[in-house]
């Protein structure tokens, strides 16, 4: 198995035709974003809030692009109205790469509650997701692509600490 | 001028441009006066018409893209003005129907009587930002912006006048998506 890095993962997404990236940074995603800023075949547009990023992705999708939103789970609350009153009812898909701060109760205090309820919030909203691992990447991406291309619905990949390299 | 008059002036100036509408009264008034396939009626997600429009403008650089926004919507997502200014799409025209209230929910005051939104846009870095108060000014201002490089901002000051009997958008959200995407697929 080839190694699983920020670069191999983004290159894989670009091969699957995801070329429009936006988001709000998280340290867990810093390696991904640094690579996106240098790679030629994709563009990364900084967003100021996660819900604006959802809107931006929706516009990209409506114009025929496949968008990816990178965000920390602390931005999930900002996005719920956009997911439920835009993406889900209009059938506007987006691939969400969401870092999972506060997972297992081991993190800074501000992340603990959201870390505990992130999966429940996604489930309650009817947003499908999977926890991404190097070993399940192929299968998870296949599920995500089906959701996005066939059902035209969003799909979220939860990213645990340590999955990707971080830049400090 | 009354809000409806602004729409009556503006809508005949449109050709086949994609127009992303803010929620509430803006969608309903535009839909009732002139429904178009290239209209994206955003019925929820208040504040996001501008970011949706930015996404379209960045991915369709050869089309002029119009956002038809409301003052309350703009105030909810002022950070998006910075995103638009920073990305600086030449093909984006951001029109705001400014009635200084949240008319759709019963005309509660917004902040735009105290905060000049065109100055916010201009100082954020929009290439051009105009304010018009009279309906005769709409056509020349809009045509000027449509014929120059953006991103540009047109603030149309109006008095609230919404007739609650005005119809709601009858297309389903999925239909709105499909129609709008079809209109964008054509060159
Ligand atoms: C997140 C959110 N908060 C509140 C509302 C209720 N709401 C619907 S339309 C609207 C007012 C929009 O104001 P503006 O953009 O000025 O448009 P106007 O109604 O004046 O035409 C509000 C507050 C909503 N739909 N979504
Ligand atoms: Mg208003």
mmCIF file of C-alpha atoms in Angstrom, chain A residues 72-76 99-121 161:
data_model
loop_
_atom_site.group_PDB
_atom_site.id
_atom_site.type_symbol
_atom_site.label_atom_id
_atom_site.label_comp_id
_atom_site.label_asym_id
_atom_site.label_seq_id
_atom_site.Cartn_x
_atom_site.Cartn_y
_atom_site.Cartn_z
ATOM 1 C CA UNK A 72 -13.184 22.189 11.843
ATOM 2 C CA UNK A 73 -16.184 20.609 13.574
ATOM 3 C CA UNK A 74 -16.523 23.801 15.644
ATOM 4 C CA UNK A 75 -17.947 25.344 12.464
ATOM 5 C CA UNK A 76 -20.647 22.689 12.155
ATOM 6 C CA UNK A 99 -11.595 17.769 11.479
ATOM 7 C CA UNK A 100 -12.870 16.084 14.623
ATOM 8 C CA UNK A 101 -11.634 18.123 17.544
ATOM 9 C CA UNK A 102 -12.647 16.957 21.009
ATOM 10 C CA UNK A 103 -12.909 13.333 19.972
ATOM 11 C CA UNK A 104 -13.044 11.035 22.995
ATOM 12 C CA UNK A 105 -13.092 13.988 25.389
ATOM 13 C CA UNK A 106 -9.357 14.573 25.018
ATOM 14 C CA UNK A 107 -8.822 18.123 23.808
ATOM 15 C CA UNK A 108 -9.015 21.767 24.872
ATOM 16 C CA UNK A 109 -12.183 22.614 26.834
ATOM 17 C CA UNK A 110 -13.856 24.488 23.987
ATOM 18 C CA UNK A 111 -13.831 21.357 21.824
ATOM 19 C CA UNK A 112 -15.187 18.807 24.281
ATOM 20 C CA UNK A 113 -18.941 19.262 23.835
ATOM 21 C CA UNK A 114 -18.843 19.632 20.065
ATOM 22 C CA UNK A 115 -16.451 16.693 19.866
ATOM 23 C CA UNK A 116 -19.030 14.615 21.673
ATOM 24 C CA UNK A 117 -22.051 15.694 19.599
ATOM 25 C CA UNK A 118 -20.609 16.143 16.087
ATOM 26 C CA UNK A 119 -21.667 12.698 14.864
ATOM 27 C CA UNK A 120 -25.085 13.028 16.502
ATOM 28 C CA UNK A 121 -25.633 16.435 14.884
ATOM 29 C CA UNK A 161 -6.028 14.017 14.993
#
